[in-house]
Amino acid sequence: MSGGKFRSGGRDKCRLHMVTWNVATAEPPEDVRSLLHLDVQPPTDLYVIGLQEVNAAPVRFISDLMVEDSWSHVFMDTLAPRGFVKVTSVRMQGLLLLIFAKQIHLPFIRDIETTYTRTGIFGYWGNKGGVSLRFSFYGHMVCFLNCHLAAHMNYALQRVDEFEYILDTQDFDTDDTRHVQDHKVVFWFGDLNFRIADHGLHFLRSSINSGRMNLLWSKDQLTMMKKKEPFLQEFEEGPLNFKPTYKFDRNSDTYDTSGKKRKPAWTDRILWRIKPQSPPAEEEDDRASTSTDNGQDEYPIQVIQDKYTSDMSYGVSDHKPVIATFSLELRKCFDTTLVHVSPEGVWSADQDAVLNYTVQEDFMSSTWDWIGLYKVGFKSPSDYETFVWVREAELPELNEVIQVSLDKEDIPLLGGQYVLGYYSANMQSIVGLSANFQILESKRAVMEGLVPEKNLNGLNK
């Protein structure tokens, strides 16, 4: 699957890195690299980043709808040079959810769909609620749900009610995964706002300072609510061995010294749920479980949490970001792309170019599908240099080789490493990628003074 993949008992293993962070309307820091653990081995395959309280002032929010917001930009600028592409995102006022994947995985991420639910101010205002993003990953349906629930100590029951309402009201177009809980794996995360009950401020701080977080676990409201609510018991969470991530003085690692002196709490959480079997599956350990969809699915998937921690080095917000990393062990339902696409011959801006594509499996293709020319290191499916429609009137037959020409005026003069991607309008995703290939520098580039004549790879001789 990637450099981060290895075989495990007949399954492929994919590395998932998740971040949740209430950014308290702050602008992003210049450097988010330590947040993403970029140099971890084996390397990451998927990044999921959920933010809360992104600046949603009316003028700012409208501008963000027209162009990418500043948080999306900083993550794309950091991850694109590492070969990660933003698959898609969903935004509801201050809630933002971003998914990035290694380029090699893009054709195997299908059936992408997003939705959102407002719970703030009688359900009409989106300052609280949940945004979700679901897709099929090598044939396994997964869903990511980023929530910001009601604040304050006394609203634990309301937080549970809001989460249940989000689960009940969110629905998708695919019949067998109509609801969030129908997916094989659900990741629930965000500023869930659960607090630590009963303990006084002095006891809380002394327990934290002495590293005895376990003294606080029994009074964590989410932990207590899980004992009462069966639907919450289906969600798993790693041990809270990191310091509570709320509330800090900004640009410091000191808990709230303002007049309010908010009690520290684990408001920021990452949990996951495996779709239960019937009869219930036996868990391999307290951090891993397997789904086989009532015994009818021959492709089990396993989720193992590798790390659950926070990053205290970031101070732009009064919350600290929380990070969880997982190993997803799965048997791929398929390993063939829906469309094979490749360049034909030598490409340069001195002549029209030709590409071939072949539909290898039936899918809901459309005359609105297109093939984009991407520079290696592209940031998202819309980050193309140019594109061509696949067919204006009719769709190709299965396994029929189709040739499409690209006008030389649309080919980059300076050349470089590029890749072709077939974008499906119905599936909202790239379903075929060529191998990386070289576009040669053009004679026109020298004539226009863009490159020295000696860099022309012999084309001007």
XYZ file of N, CA and C in Angstrom, residues 1-7 12-15 38-46 82-84 101-105 138 332:
90
model
N 0.819 -1.204 0.000
C 0.000 0.000 0.000
C 0.860 1.264 0.000
N 1.942 1.253 0.708
C 2.843 2.410 0.730
C 4.095 1.993 1.454
N 5.007 2.966 1.617
C 6.200 2.683 2.394
C 5.868 2.381 3.836
N 4.650 2.801 4.321
C 4.265 2.525 5.691
C 3.535 1.213 5.859
N 3.373 0.467 4.788
C 2.597 -0.767 4.805
C 3.478 -1.958 5.082
N 2.966 -2.903 5.850
C 3.605 -4.208 5.894
C 2.529 -5.253 6.117
N 2.837 -6.495 5.767
C 1.870 -7.568 5.868
C 1.772 -8.059 7.306
N -2.999 -6.141 5.193
C -2.140 -4.984 5.015
C -2.334 -4.055 6.202
N -1.276 -3.378 6.565
C -1.342 -2.473 7.704
C -1.143 -1.048 7.223
N -2.079 -0.188 7.590
C -2.054 1.224 7.211
C -1.912 2.063 8.470
N -1.086 3.103 8.393
C -0.857 3.987 9.538
C -1.759 5.217 9.440
N 6.123 13.837 11.241
C 6.389 13.571 9.821
C 7.426 12.495 9.588
N 8.363 12.340 10.487
C 9.471 11.419 10.243
C 9.324 10.094 10.983
N 8.105 9.799 11.449
C 7.887 8.555 12.167
C 8.076 7.362 11.228
N 8.516 6.245 11.779
C 8.674 5.005 11.011
C 7.887 3.883 11.692
N 7.166 3.066 10.926
C 6.872 3.212 9.498
C 6.072 4.493 9.244
N 6.165 5.043 8.054
C 5.532 6.334 7.780
C 4.006 6.267 7.759
N 3.407 7.427 7.917
C 1.954 7.555 7.950
C 1.365 7.395 6.545
N 0.152 6.825 6.489
C -0.590 6.699 5.230
C -1.738 7.702 5.125
N -2.425 7.940 6.238
C -3.578 8.847 6.270
C -3.419 9.827 7.431
N 5.531 16.155 1.085
C 5.788 14.800 1.570
C 4.965 13.762 0.799
N 4.269 14.198 -0.235
C 3.504 13.263 -1.048
C 2.083 13.019 -0.576
N 1.557 13.894 0.308
C 0.182 13.755 0.783
C -0.732 14.735 0.037
N -4.165 11.898 2.272
C -3.729 10.538 1.998
C -2.471 10.563 1.154
N -1.619 9.554 1.338
C -0.498 9.359 0.432
C -1.034 9.226 -0.987
N -0.332 9.804 -1.930
C -0.798 9.830 -3.309
C -1.167 8.437 -3.818
N -0.423 7.422 -3.422
C -0.651 6.074 -3.930
C -2.025 5.528 -3.530
N -2.605 6.051 -2.438
C -3.895 5.542 -1.962
C -5.093 6.201 -2.648
N -10.129 1.008 0.362
C -9.892 -0.352 -0.135
C -11.105 -1.243 0.127
N -7.488 -5.989 1.714
C -8.021 -5.128 0.660
C -9.093 -5.872 -0.142
